[in-house]
PDB file of C-alpha atoms in Angstrom:
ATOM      1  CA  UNK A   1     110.768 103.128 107.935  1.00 66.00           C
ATOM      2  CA  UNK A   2     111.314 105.430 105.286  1.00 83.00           C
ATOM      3  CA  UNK A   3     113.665 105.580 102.408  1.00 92.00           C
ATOM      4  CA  UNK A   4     116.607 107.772 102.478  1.00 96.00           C
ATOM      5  CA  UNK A   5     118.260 108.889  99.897  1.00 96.00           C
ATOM      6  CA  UNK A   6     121.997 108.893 101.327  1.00 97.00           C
ATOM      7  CA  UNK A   7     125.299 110.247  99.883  1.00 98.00           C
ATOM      8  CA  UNK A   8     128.314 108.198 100.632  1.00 98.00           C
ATOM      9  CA  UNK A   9     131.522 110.321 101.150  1.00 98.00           C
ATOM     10  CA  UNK A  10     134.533 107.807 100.746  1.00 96.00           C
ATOM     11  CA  UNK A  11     137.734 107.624  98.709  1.00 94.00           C
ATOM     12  CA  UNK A  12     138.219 104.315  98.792  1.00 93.00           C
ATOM     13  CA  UNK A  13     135.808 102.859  95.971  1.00 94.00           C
ATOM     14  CA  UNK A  14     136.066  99.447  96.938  1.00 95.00           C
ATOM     15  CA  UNK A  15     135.172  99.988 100.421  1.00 93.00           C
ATOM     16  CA  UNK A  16     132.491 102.516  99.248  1.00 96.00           C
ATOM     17  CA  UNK A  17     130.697  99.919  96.908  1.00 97.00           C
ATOM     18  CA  UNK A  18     131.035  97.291  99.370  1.00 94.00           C
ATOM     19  CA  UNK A  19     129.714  99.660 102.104  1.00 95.00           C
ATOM     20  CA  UNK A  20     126.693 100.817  99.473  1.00 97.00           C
ATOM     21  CA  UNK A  21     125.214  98.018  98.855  1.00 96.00           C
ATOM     22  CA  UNK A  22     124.914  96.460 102.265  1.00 94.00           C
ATOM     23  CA  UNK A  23     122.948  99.553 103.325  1.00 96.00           C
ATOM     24  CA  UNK A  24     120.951  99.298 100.245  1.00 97.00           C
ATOM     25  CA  UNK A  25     120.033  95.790 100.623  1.00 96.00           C
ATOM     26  CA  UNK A  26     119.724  95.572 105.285  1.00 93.00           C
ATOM     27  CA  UNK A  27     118.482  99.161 105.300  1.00 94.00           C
ATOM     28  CA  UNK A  28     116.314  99.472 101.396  1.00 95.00           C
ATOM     29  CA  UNK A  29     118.443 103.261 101.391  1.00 96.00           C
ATOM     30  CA  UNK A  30     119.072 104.770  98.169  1.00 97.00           C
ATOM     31  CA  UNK A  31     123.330 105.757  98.592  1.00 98.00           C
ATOM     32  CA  UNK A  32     125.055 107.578  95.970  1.00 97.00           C
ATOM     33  CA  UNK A  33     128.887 107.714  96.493  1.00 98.00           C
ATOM     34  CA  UNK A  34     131.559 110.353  95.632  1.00 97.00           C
ATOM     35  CA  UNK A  35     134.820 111.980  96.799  1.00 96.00           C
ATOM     36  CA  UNK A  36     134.333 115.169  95.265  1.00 96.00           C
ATOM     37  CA  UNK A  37     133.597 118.626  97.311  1.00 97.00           C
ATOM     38  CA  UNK A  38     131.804 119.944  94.136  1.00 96.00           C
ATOM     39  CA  UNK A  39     129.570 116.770  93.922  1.00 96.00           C
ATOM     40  CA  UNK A  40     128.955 116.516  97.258  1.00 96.00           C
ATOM     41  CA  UNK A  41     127.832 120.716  97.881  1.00 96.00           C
ATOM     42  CA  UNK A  42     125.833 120.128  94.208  1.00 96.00           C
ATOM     43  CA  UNK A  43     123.791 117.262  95.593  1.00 95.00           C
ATOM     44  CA  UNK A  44     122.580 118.926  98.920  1.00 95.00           C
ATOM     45  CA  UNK A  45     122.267 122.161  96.970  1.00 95.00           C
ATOM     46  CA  UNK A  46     119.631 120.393  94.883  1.00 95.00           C
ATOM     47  CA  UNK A  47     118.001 118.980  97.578  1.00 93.00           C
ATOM     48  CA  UNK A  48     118.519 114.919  96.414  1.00 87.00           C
ATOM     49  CA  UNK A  49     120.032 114.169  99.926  1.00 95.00           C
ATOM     50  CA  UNK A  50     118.723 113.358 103.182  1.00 95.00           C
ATOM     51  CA  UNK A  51     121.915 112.334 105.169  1.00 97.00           C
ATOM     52  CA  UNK A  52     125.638 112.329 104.608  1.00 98.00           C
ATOM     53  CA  UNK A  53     128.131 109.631 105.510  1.00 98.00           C
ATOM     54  CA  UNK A  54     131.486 110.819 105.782  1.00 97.00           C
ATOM     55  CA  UNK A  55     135.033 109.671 105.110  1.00 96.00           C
ATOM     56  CA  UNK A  56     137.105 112.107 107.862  1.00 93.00           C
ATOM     57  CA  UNK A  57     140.321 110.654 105.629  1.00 92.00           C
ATOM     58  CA  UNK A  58     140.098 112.202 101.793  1.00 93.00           C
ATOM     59  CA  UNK A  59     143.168 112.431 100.703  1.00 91.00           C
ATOM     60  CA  UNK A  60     143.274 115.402  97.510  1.00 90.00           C
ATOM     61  CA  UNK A  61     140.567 116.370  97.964  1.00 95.00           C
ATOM     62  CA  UNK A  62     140.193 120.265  97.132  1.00 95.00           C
ATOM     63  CA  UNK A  63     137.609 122.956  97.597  1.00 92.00           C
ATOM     64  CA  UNK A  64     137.743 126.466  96.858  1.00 92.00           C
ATOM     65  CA  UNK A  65     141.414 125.771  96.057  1.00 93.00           C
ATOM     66  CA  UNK A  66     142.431 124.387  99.769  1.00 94.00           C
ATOM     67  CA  UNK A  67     142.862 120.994 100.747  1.00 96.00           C
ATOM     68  CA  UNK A  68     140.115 120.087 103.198  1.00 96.00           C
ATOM     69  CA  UNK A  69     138.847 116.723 105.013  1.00 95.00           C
ATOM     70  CA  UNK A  70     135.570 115.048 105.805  1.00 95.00           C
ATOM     71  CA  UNK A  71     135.203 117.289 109.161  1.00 95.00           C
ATOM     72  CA  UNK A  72     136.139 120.453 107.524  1.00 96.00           C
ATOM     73  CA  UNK A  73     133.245 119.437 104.654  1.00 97.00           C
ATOM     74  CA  UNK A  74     131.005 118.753 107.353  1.00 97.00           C
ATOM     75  CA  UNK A  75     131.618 122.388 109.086  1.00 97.00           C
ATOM     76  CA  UNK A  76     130.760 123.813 105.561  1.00 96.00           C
ATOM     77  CA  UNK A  77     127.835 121.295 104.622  1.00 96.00           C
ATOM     78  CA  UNK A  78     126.582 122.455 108.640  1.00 96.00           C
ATOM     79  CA  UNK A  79     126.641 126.058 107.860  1.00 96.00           C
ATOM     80  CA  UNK A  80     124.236 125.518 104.679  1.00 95.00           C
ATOM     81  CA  UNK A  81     122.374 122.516 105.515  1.00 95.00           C
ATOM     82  CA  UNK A  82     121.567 122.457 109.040  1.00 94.00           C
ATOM     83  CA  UNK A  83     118.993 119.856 108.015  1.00 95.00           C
ATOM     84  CA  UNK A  84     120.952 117.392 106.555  1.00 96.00           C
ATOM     85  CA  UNK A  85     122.261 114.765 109.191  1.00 97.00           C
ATOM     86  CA  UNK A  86     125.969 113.981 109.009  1.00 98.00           C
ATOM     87  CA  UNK A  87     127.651 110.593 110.504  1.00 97.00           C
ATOM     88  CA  UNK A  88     131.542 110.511 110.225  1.00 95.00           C
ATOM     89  CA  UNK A  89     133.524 107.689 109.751  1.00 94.00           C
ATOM     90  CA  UNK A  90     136.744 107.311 110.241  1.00 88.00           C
ATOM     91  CA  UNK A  91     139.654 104.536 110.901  1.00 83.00           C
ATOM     92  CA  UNK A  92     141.875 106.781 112.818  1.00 73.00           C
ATOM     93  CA  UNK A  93     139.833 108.340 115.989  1.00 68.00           C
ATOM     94  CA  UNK A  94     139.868 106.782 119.396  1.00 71.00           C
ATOM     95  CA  UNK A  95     136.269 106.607 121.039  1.00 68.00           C
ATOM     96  CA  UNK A  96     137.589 109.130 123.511  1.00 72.00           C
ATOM     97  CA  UNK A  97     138.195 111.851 120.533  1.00 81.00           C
ATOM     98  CA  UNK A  98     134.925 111.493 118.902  1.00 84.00           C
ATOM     99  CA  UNK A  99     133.630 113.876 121.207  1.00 84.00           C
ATOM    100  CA  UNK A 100     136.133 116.487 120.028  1.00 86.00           C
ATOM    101  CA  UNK A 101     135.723 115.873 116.160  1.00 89.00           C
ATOM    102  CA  UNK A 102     131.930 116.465 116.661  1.00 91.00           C
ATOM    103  CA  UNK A 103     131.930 119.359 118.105  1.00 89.00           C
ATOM    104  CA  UNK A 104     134.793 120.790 115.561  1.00 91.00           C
ATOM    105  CA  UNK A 105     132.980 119.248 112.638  1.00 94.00           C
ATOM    106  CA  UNK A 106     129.347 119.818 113.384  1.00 95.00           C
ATOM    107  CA  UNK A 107     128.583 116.591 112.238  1.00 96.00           C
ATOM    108  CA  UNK A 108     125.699 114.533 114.370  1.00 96.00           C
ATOM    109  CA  UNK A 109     127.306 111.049 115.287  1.00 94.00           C
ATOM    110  CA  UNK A 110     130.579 109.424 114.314  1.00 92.00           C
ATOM    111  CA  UNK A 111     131.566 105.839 113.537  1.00 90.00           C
ATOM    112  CA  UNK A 112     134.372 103.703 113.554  1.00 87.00           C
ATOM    113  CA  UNK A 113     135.797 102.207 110.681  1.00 85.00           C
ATOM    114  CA  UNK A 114     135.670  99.335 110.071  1.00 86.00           C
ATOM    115  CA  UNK A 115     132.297  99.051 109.813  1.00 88.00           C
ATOM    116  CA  UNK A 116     131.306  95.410 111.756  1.00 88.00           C
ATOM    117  CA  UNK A 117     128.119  96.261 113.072  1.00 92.00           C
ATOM    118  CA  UNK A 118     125.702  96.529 110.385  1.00 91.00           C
ATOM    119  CA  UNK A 119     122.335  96.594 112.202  1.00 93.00           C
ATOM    120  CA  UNK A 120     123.805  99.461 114.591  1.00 94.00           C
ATOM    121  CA  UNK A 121     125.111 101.391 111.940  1.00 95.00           C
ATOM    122  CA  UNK A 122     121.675 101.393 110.049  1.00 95.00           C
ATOM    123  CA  UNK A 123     120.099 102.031 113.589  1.00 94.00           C
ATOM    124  CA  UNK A 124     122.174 105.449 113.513  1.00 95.00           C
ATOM    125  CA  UNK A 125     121.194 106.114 109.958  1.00 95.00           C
ATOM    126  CA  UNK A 126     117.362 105.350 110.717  1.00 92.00           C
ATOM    127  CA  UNK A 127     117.419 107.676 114.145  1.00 93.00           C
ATOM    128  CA  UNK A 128     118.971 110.207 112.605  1.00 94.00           C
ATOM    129  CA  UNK A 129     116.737 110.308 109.011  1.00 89.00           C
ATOM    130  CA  UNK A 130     113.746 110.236 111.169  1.00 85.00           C
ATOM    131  CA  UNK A 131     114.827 113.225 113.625  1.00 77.00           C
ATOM    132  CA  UNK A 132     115.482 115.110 110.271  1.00 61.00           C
ATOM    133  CA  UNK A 133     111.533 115.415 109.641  1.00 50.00           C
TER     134      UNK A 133
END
């Protein structure tokens, strides 16, 4: 298995620490975390990330002046980065709608928070990081 070095999309610090380090220690994943559009576009942009977990809930956050959330990021993240493979996570989506939210967000898989199922989730994240090569 190789290493991935993952970035964490999630406003919720607590949840994203906790979240971080149990894929760092079941899955031996590198995950950097942040809530910021302009953090998030600079770290694919320099090429430090091989798949994106992402919040569909971010609540202020801004880019290019609009309010946007995890699905519209992952539309724009898509557009640049076909590459980089994108699992949303969100509370609020029945399974039936996670069809829908892929295809408007672009995004590869989604997830339901919360996250109970550890060795599925780092299934996804392995699957997907090896169909990125």
């Amino acid at each position: 298995m190789r290493v991935l070095n993952i970035l964490l999309v999630e406003d919720n610090q607590l949840l994203a620490k906790g979240t971080a380090k149990l894929i760092e220690r079941l899955g031996g994943h590198q995950v950097f975390i942040t809530a910021e559009p302009k953090e998030i576009f600079r770290q694919c942009e320099a090429g430090a990330i091989q798949l994106v977990i992402m919040d569909i809930n971010l609540p202020g956050a801004r880019w290019q002046g609009e309010k946007v959330d995890g699905s519209m990021l992952s539309r724009y993240l898509k557009a640049q980065w076909k590459q980089i493979p994108i699992i949303l996570v969100t509370a609020y989506t029945m399974p039936a709608d996670q069809h829908l939210l892929l295809s408007q967000s672009g995004a590869d898989s989604c997830y339901t928070k919360p996250i109970t199922d550890y060795d599925a989730f780092l299934d996804m994240i392995t699957l997907l990081g090896e169909r990125r090569n």
